[in-house]
Short mmCIF file of C-alpha atoms in Angstrom, two decimals:
data_model
loop_
_atom_site.label_atom_id
_atom_site.label_comp_id
_atom_site.label_asym_id
_atom_site.label_seq_id
_atom_site.Cartn_x
_atom_site.Cartn_y
_atom_site.Cartn_z
CA MET A 466 74.25 43.07 159.83
CA THR A 467 76.31 43.16 156.63
CA LEU A 468 74.43 42.89 153.33
CA THR A 469 75.77 42.15 149.88
CA PRO A 470 75.18 45.36 147.89
CA PRO A 471 72.35 44.80 145.40
CA PRO A 472 72.00 46.72 142.11
CA LEU A 473 71.80 50.51 142.47
CA SER A 474 69.31 52.88 140.85
CA LEU A 475 68.77 56.64 140.99
CA TYR A 476 65.32 58.18 141.43
CA VAL A 477 64.92 61.91 140.71
CA HIS A 478 61.70 63.64 141.78
CA MET A 479 60.42 66.64 139.82
CA PRO A 480 57.52 67.98 141.92
CA TRP A 481 55.62 70.36 139.66
CA CYS A 482 52.68 69.70 137.34
CA VAL A 483 50.35 71.97 135.39
CA ARG A 484 47.38 70.90 137.51
CA LYS A 485 46.99 68.24 140.18
CA CYS A 486 44.65 65.41 139.19
CA PRO A 487 41.81 64.54 141.62
CA TYR A 488 43.02 60.93 142.08
CA CYS A 489 46.72 61.76 142.63
CA ASP A 490 48.35 61.24 146.02
CA PHE A 491 51.93 61.75 144.82
CA ASN A 492 54.06 64.64 146.01
CA SER A 493 53.03 66.96 143.17
CA HIS A 494 52.32 70.67 143.20
CA GLY A 495 50.43 72.71 140.62
CA VAL A 496 52.51 75.34 138.84
CA ARG A 497 52.08 78.87 140.15
CA GLY A 498 53.99 81.45 138.19
CA THR A 499 57.28 80.18 136.83
CA PRO A 500 58.98 77.59 139.06
CA ALA A 501 62.71 77.91 139.61
CA TYR A 502 63.54 74.98 137.32
CA GLY A 503 67.22 75.83 136.92
CA GLU A 504 67.67 76.46 140.63
CA TYR A 505 65.96 73.14 141.31
CA VAL A 506 68.48 71.26 139.15
CA ASP A 507 71.26 72.90 141.17
CA ALA A 508 69.53 71.74 144.35
CA LEU A 509 69.27 68.18 142.97
CA LEU A 510 73.00 68.03 142.36
CA ALA A 511 73.70 69.49 145.82
CA ASP A 512 71.37 66.86 147.29
CA LEU A 513 73.24 64.12 145.44
CA ASP A 514 76.58 65.47 146.66
CA ALA A 515 75.36 65.45 150.26
CA ASP A 516 73.97 61.92 150.01
CA LEU A 517 77.26 60.71 148.57
CA ARG A 518 79.10 62.28 151.51
CA ASP A 519 76.69 60.83 154.05
CA MET A 520 76.66 57.32 152.58
CA GLY A 521 80.06 57.21 150.96
CA GLU A 522 81.15 53.80 152.23
CA ALA A 523 77.85 52.15 151.28
CA LEU A 524 78.07 53.57 147.74
CA HIS A 525 81.78 53.16 147.11
CA GLY A 526 82.53 51.37 143.85
CA ARG A 527 78.88 50.93 142.89
CA THR A 528 77.44 51.67 139.44
CA VAL A 529 74.08 53.21 138.63
CA GLY A 530 72.11 50.82 136.45
CA THR A 531 68.92 52.84 135.99
CA VAL A 532 67.66 56.40 136.39
CA PHE A 533 64.01 57.42 136.68
CA PHE A 534 62.69 60.99 136.54
CA GLY A 535 59.29 60.92 138.28
CA GLY A 536 56.85 63.51 139.45
CA GLY A 537 54.84 65.65 139.15
CA THR A 538 55.58 66.15 135.51
CA PRO A 539 59.34 65.85 134.87
CA SER A 540 58.91 66.87 131.24
CA LEU A 541 58.06 70.40 132.38
CA PHE A 542 61.85 70.62 132.65
CA SER A 543 63.53 71.43 129.34
CA PRO A 544 65.84 68.91 127.65
CA GLU A 545 68.75 71.23 128.43
CA LEU A 546 68.04 71.10 132.18
CA VAL A 547 67.54 67.33 132.14
CA GLY A 548 70.84 66.99 130.30
CA ARG A 549 72.60 69.29 132.78
CA PHE A 550 71.46 67.10 135.65
CA LEU A 551 72.48 63.85 133.93
CA ASP A 552 75.90 65.23 133.04
CA GLY A 553 76.38 66.30 136.66
CA ALA A 554 75.23 62.94 138.02
CA LYS A 555 77.56 61.04 135.69
CA SER A 556 80.49 63.13 136.88
CA ARG A 557 79.71 62.04 140.45
CA LEU A 558 78.73 58.39 140.01
CA PRO A 559 79.65 55.75 137.43
CA PHE A 560 76.75 54.85 135.13
CA ALA A 561 76.39 51.47 133.44
CA ALA A 562 77.18 51.58 129.74
CA GLU A 563 73.58 50.70 128.84
CA ALA A 564 71.87 52.41 131.76
CA GLU A 565 68.10 52.70 131.36
CA VAL A 566 67.10 56.38 131.78
CA THR A 567 63.35 57.00 131.96
CA LEU A 568 61.48 60.31 131.82
CA GLU A 569 57.82 60.44 132.86
CA THR A 570 55.95 62.59 130.37
CA ASN A 571 52.41 63.87 130.04
CA PRO A 572 51.00 64.04 126.52
CA GLY A 573 49.78 67.67 126.69
CA THR A 574 51.63 69.89 124.26
CA VAL A 575 52.54 72.40 126.99
CA GLU A 576 54.07 69.69 129.18
CA HIS A 577 57.13 68.49 127.32
CA GLY A 578 60.04 69.75 125.31
CA ARG A 579 61.23 68.36 122.00
CA PHE A 580 61.71 64.62 122.16
CA ASP A 581 64.88 64.70 120.08
CA GLY A 582 66.24 67.05 122.73
CA TYR A 583 65.49 64.58 125.52
CA LEU A 584 67.12 61.82 123.51
CA ALA A 585 70.24 63.93 123.02
CA ALA A 586 70.25 64.73 126.75
CA GLY A 587 70.51 61.04 127.61
CA ILE A 588 66.88 59.90 127.97
CA ASN A 589 66.36 56.50 126.34
CA ARG A 590 62.95 55.54 127.72
CA ILE A 591 59.75 57.61 127.84
CA SER A 592 56.73 56.85 130.02
CA PHE A 593 53.53 58.56 128.90
CA GLY A 594 50.76 59.17 131.45
CA VAL A 595 47.93 58.66 128.96
CA GLN A 596 45.47 56.92 131.37
CA SER A 597 42.67 56.68 128.76
CA PHE A 598 41.90 57.34 125.11
CA ASP A 599 38.32 58.38 125.94
CA ASN A 600 38.04 62.18 126.07
CA ALA A 601 35.10 62.07 128.47
CA LYS A 602 37.06 59.83 130.84
CA LEU A 603 40.14 62.08 130.57
CA HIS A 604 38.01 65.07 131.53
CA ARG A 605 36.59 63.15 134.50
CA LEU A 606 40.12 62.28 135.62
CA GLY A 607 41.18 65.93 135.49
CA ARG A 608 43.68 65.34 132.68
CA ILE A 609 44.48 68.34 130.50
CA HIS A 610 45.34 66.42 127.34
CA SER A 611 43.02 64.89 124.75
CA ALA A 612 43.16 61.44 123.22
CA GLY A 613 44.37 63.00 119.98
CA GLU A 614 47.21 64.78 121.77
CA ALA A 615 48.23 61.50 123.40
CA VAL A 616 48.45 59.75 120.03
CA LYS A 617 50.41 62.65 118.55
CA ALA A 618 52.85 62.76 121.47
CA VAL A 619 53.65 59.03 121.34
CA ARG A 620 54.22 59.16 117.60
CA SER A 621 56.38 62.28 117.94
CA ALA A 622 58.61 60.51 120.46
CA GLN A 623 58.93 57.50 118.16
CA ASP A 624 59.71 59.75 115.17
CA ALA A 625 62.45 61.39 117.23
CA GLY A 626 64.16 58.02 117.65
CA LEU A 627 62.94 56.96 121.10
CA ASP A 628 62.14 53.28 120.70
CA ASN A 629 61.49 52.28 124.33
CA ILE A 630 58.10 53.71 125.25
CA ASN A 631 55.66 52.93 128.04
CA ILE A 632 51.99 53.91 128.06
CA ASP A 633 50.23 54.21 131.42
CA LEU A 634 46.56 53.17 131.35
CA MET A 635 44.04 53.14 134.18
CA TYR A 636 40.97 50.93 134.36
CA ALA A 637 37.83 50.76 136.50
CA LEU A 638 37.36 54.45 135.76
CA PRO A 639 34.17 56.34 136.69
CA ASP A 640 31.24 54.70 134.87
CA GLN A 641 33.62 52.62 132.75
CA ASP A 642 32.36 49.35 131.29
CA LEU A 643 34.30 46.39 129.91
CA ALA A 644 34.04 47.57 126.30
CA GLY A 645 35.51 50.95 127.19
CA ALA A 646 38.45 49.43 129.07
CA LEU A 647 39.21 47.04 126.20
CA ASP A 648 39.06 49.90 123.71
CA ASP A 649 41.69 51.78 125.72
CA VAL A 650 43.96 48.72 125.56
CA ASP A 651 43.37 48.30 121.83
CA GLN A 652 44.22 51.94 121.11
CA ALA A 653 47.38 51.72 123.21
CA VAL A 654 48.50 48.56 121.39
CA THR A 655 47.91 50.25 118.02
CA LEU A 656 50.61 52.80 118.90
CA ALA A 657 53.18 49.98 119.19
CA PRO A 658 54.73 50.83 122.55
CA THR A 659 57.23 48.44 124.10
CA HIS A 660 55.57 48.47 127.53
CA ILE A 661 52.10 49.09 128.96
CA SER A 662 51.36 49.78 132.62
CA HIS A 663 47.72 48.90 133.31
CA TYR A 664 46.49 49.60 136.80
CA GLN A 665 43.22 50.07 138.63
CA LEU A 666 42.01 53.49 139.71
CA THR A 667 41.81 53.49 143.50
CA LEU A 668 40.61 56.14 145.92
CA GLU A 669 43.65 57.26 147.87
CA PRO A 670 43.37 59.19 151.15
CA ASN A 671 43.71 62.98 151.02
CA THR A 672 42.74 63.25 147.36
CA ALA A 673 39.80 65.06 145.78
CA PHE A 674 38.31 61.74 144.65
CA ALA A 675 38.49 60.37 148.20
CA ALA A 676 36.59 63.41 149.47
CA ASN A 677 33.97 63.19 146.71
CA PRO A 678 34.05 59.64 145.31
CA PRO A 679 32.97 59.20 141.70
CA PRO A 680 30.87 56.16 140.68
CA LEU A 681 33.40 53.38 140.12
CA PRO A 682 32.84 49.78 138.99
CA ASP A 683 32.47 47.38 141.92
CA ASP A 684 35.14 44.84 142.80
CA ASP A 685 33.67 42.04 140.68
CA ALA A 686 33.31 44.31 137.64
CA ALA A 687 36.87 45.59 138.11
CA TRP A 688 38.19 42.01 138.30
CA THR A 689 36.32 41.11 135.11
CA ILE A 690 37.89 44.11 133.37
CA GLN A 691 41.36 43.19 134.61
CA GLU A 692 41.12 39.58 133.44
CA ALA A 693 39.79 40.53 130.01
CA CYS A 694 42.45 43.17 129.51
CA GLU A 695 45.19 40.73 130.55
CA VAL A 696 44.03 38.36 127.80
CA ARG A 697 43.86 41.17 125.23
CA LEU A 698 47.39 42.32 126.10
CA ALA A 699 48.74 38.77 125.98
CA ASP A 700 47.17 38.26 122.56
CA ALA A 701 48.96 41.43 121.41
CA GLY A 702 52.34 40.10 122.54
CA PHE A 703 52.67 41.84 125.90
CA GLY A 704 53.80 39.48 128.65
CA GLN A 705 52.67 40.25 132.19
CA TYR A 706 55.63 40.22 134.56
CA GLU A 707 54.22 42.23 137.48
CA VAL A 708 50.73 42.95 138.82
CA SER A 709 50.26 45.97 136.57
CA ALA A 710 53.16 45.75 134.08
CA TYR A 711 53.18 44.21 130.60
CA ALA A 712 56.11 44.26 128.18
CA ARG A 713 57.31 43.13 124.80
CA PRO A 714 60.12 40.54 125.04
CA GLY A 715 63.28 42.16 126.39
CA ARG A 716 61.52 45.43 127.28
CA ARG A 717 60.68 45.05 130.95
CA CYS A 718 61.30 48.16 133.02
CA ALA A 719 64.70 47.60 134.63
CA HIS A 720 64.21 50.43 137.12
CA ASN A 721 60.96 49.08 138.52
CA LEU A 722 62.34 45.54 138.53
CA ASN A 723 65.08 46.78 140.85
CA TYR A 724 62.43 48.12 143.25
CA TRP A 725 60.46 44.88 143.19
CA ARG A 726 63.59 42.78 143.73
CA PHE A 727 64.45 44.90 146.78
CA GLY A 728 67.42 46.56 145.15
CA ASP A 729 68.95 49.84 146.30
CA TYR A 730 68.15 53.32 145.06
CA LEU A 731 69.19 56.84 145.87
CA GLY A 732 66.20 59.19 146.06
CA ILE A 733 66.86 62.86 145.40
CA GLY A 734 64.43 65.73 144.99
CA ALA A 735 61.54 67.07 147.07
CA GLY A 736 59.79 64.17 148.80
CA ALA A 737 61.99 61.51 147.17
CA HIS A 738 62.55 58.25 149.04
CA GLY A 739 65.70 56.13 148.90
CA LYS A 740 66.84 52.72 150.16
CA ILE A 741 70.47 51.77 150.70
CA SER A 742 71.94 48.56 152.12
CA ASP A 743 74.92 49.11 154.41
CA VAL A 744 76.61 47.67 157.50
CA GLY A 745 73.67 48.79 159.65
CA GLY A 746 71.07 46.98 157.55
CA VAL A 747 68.44 48.44 155.22
CA ARG A 748 68.50 52.22 155.49
CA ARG A 749 65.65 54.40 154.25
CA ARG A 750 66.03 58.14 153.76
CA TRP A 751 63.46 60.60 152.46
CA LYS A 752 63.57 64.29 151.62
CA THR A 753 61.39 67.16 152.75
CA ARG A 754 58.26 67.34 150.60
CA LEU A 755 57.61 71.02 149.85
CA PRO A 756 59.62 72.37 146.90
CA ALA A 757 60.21 75.75 148.57
CA ALA A 758 61.62 74.11 151.71
CA TYR A 759 63.73 71.74 149.62
CA LEU A 760 65.17 74.60 147.59
CA ALA A 761 65.88 76.66 150.72
CA ALA A 762 67.83 73.74 152.22
CA ALA A 763 69.75 72.83 149.06
CA GLY A 764 72.45 70.33 150.02
CA GLN A 765 71.95 71.03 153.74
CA PRO A 766 70.79 68.66 156.50
CA ALA A 767 67.34 70.30 156.58
CA ARG A 768 66.62 68.79 153.14
CA VAL A 769 66.29 65.37 154.80
CA GLY A 770 62.79 64.64 156.04
CA GLY A 771 63.74 61.37 157.73
CA ASP A 772 66.51 58.78 157.90
CA SER A 773 66.26 55.42 159.68
CA TYR A 774 66.98 51.72 159.47
CA VAL A 775 64.13 49.28 158.88
CA ASP A 776 63.48 47.20 161.98
CA ALA A 777 64.30 43.53 161.45
CA ASP A 778 60.72 42.60 162.39
CA ASP A 779 59.39 44.76 159.57
CA LEU A 780 61.80 43.59 156.86
CA PRO A 781 59.81 40.47 155.83
CA PHE A 782 56.72 42.58 155.14
CA GLU A 783 58.70 45.23 153.25
CA TYR A 784 60.42 42.58 151.16
CA MET A 785 57.19 40.75 150.29
CA LEU A 786 55.42 44.03 149.53
CA ASN A 787 57.76 44.32 146.57
CA ALA A 788 58.83 40.81 145.55
CA LEU A 789 55.40 39.17 145.51
CA ARG A 790 54.19 41.65 142.89
CA LEU A 791 56.34 39.80 140.36
CA ILE A 792 54.42 37.15 138.43
CA ASP A 793 57.47 34.83 138.26
CA GLY A 794 58.38 35.54 141.88
CA VAL A 795 61.95 35.53 143.18
CA PRO A 796 64.38 32.83 144.33
CA MET A 797 64.01 32.05 148.02
CA ALA A 798 67.74 32.70 148.47
CA ASP A 799 67.22 36.34 147.47
CA PHE A 800 65.26 36.97 150.68
CA THR A 801 68.31 36.30 152.86
CA GLU A 802 70.68 38.06 150.47
CA ARG A 803 68.61 41.27 150.38
CA THR A 804 67.46 41.40 154.01
CA GLY A 805 70.21 39.61 155.96
CA LEU A 806 67.53 37.49 157.68
CA ALA A 807 67.42 33.71 157.87
CA PRO A 808 64.51 31.88 156.16
CA ASP A 809 63.09 31.15 159.64
CA ALA A 810 62.02 34.82 159.77
CA ILE A 811 59.26 34.10 157.24
CA ALA A 812 58.41 30.52 158.18
CA GLY A 813 55.11 31.48 159.81
CA GLY A 814 54.03 33.65 156.91
CA LEU A 815 54.92 30.97 154.40
CA MET A 816 52.88 28.40 156.29
CA ARG A 817 49.83 30.67 156.41
CA ALA A 818 50.07 31.72 152.76
CA ARG A 819 50.73 28.24 151.39
CA GLY A 820 47.97 26.80 153.53
CA ARG A 821 45.49 29.13 151.84
CA GLY A 822 46.77 28.30 148.38
CA TRP A 823 48.25 31.76 147.88
CA LEU A 824 51.87 30.71 147.32
CA VAL A 825 53.28 27.83 145.28
CA ASP A 826 54.50 24.96 147.45
CA ASP A 827 58.13 25.14 146.35
CA PRO A 828 60.92 25.73 148.91
CA THR A 829 63.22 27.29 146.30
CA VAL A 830 60.97 30.13 145.15
CA LEU A 831 58.65 32.84 146.49
CA ARG A 832 55.83 33.04 143.95
CA THR A 833 52.11 33.62 144.19
CA THR A 834 49.52 31.33 142.66
CA ALA A 835 46.74 32.74 140.46
CA LEU A 836 44.58 32.89 143.60
CA GLY A 837 47.36 34.68 145.45
CA GLN A 838 47.59 37.32 142.74
CA ARG A 839 43.89 38.07 143.16
CA PHE A 840 44.24 38.42 146.93
CA LEU A 841 47.74 39.89 146.93
CA ASN A 842 47.14 42.33 149.79
CA ASP A 843 46.09 39.45 152.02
CA VAL A 844 49.15 37.45 151.00
CA ILE A 845 51.48 40.30 151.90
CA GLU A 846 49.71 40.90 155.22
CA ALA A 847 50.56 37.31 156.18
CA PHE A 848 54.15 38.53 156.63
CA MET A 849 53.43 41.53 158.87
CA SER A 850 55.23 41.52 162.18
#
């Protein structure tokens, strides 16, 4: 199977945070002592070198269009260390002239460096994990910042010259009502970000909340909140382009769009996942999760936690898991271009989904209906092998 190389992104995982939140199932580890931040940046560059050696032919001549520092709390790393990594990455791979470079940031004052420093280092997009502007809700979520600190942090980033800012908000929080969820949206809009991510709190396995569930709104109440918040965001000029993403015109997140369109991405850092299209098909590689093990294996084969090609029978599900999140959908031709499979591979799933009114009846596009968006998990399951 030979695939046309899609756009390429770079994901960089920074695994430490001040304290793990009770709802979080990401590969994050609470700070104990002083983590080896500088040594970790060295390990990231060694990891990138090794991936480039291993996948050289599949990456030859390709340009990085977006970079995303995720975590954990990437802003625990100083601007100088972030800049050292970016300089090293650019010396190894060509970057697009207007590459989008995002840093996830928590609003707590102990969790980020100076924003003008991040801007000088090459960051041009900041994503703030605010989650709520209600101090009682923040406490319940285990967040260590206050609503006031969140407001101050966003304004500080804007004052430093960062004009592409996302605010993460969660809804259907413990004991949250519709008025509280709408107030969170209103306060976020007042800060004039360019992008708002608005997603439902869910109980993920192996988290503190899963072990001791808090009282959450039921499904009907959560749906009412979601619909009302969608209207409020639209009225404020934020267009919904993905299940949980809303943006000002021209400010959609290019990095996440590449994920949802089944593009390629290198994943470096402890627990990072990557996807690369090559002559063997769609290749997924992930790194060992524990920071200590990752550091000990810097640039060595032991840093890789797994490396395999996606089975052709599983590709339709993996593709739909991403593409159907987009409100406008994707051209039908993209399915074959990104997976190497003929349209016949999804004929059964299309028949089931269209028969239930979940997908628009248009042979040129893969796009959910309003009903399909509400039952998106069921739509995607229609394409399981």
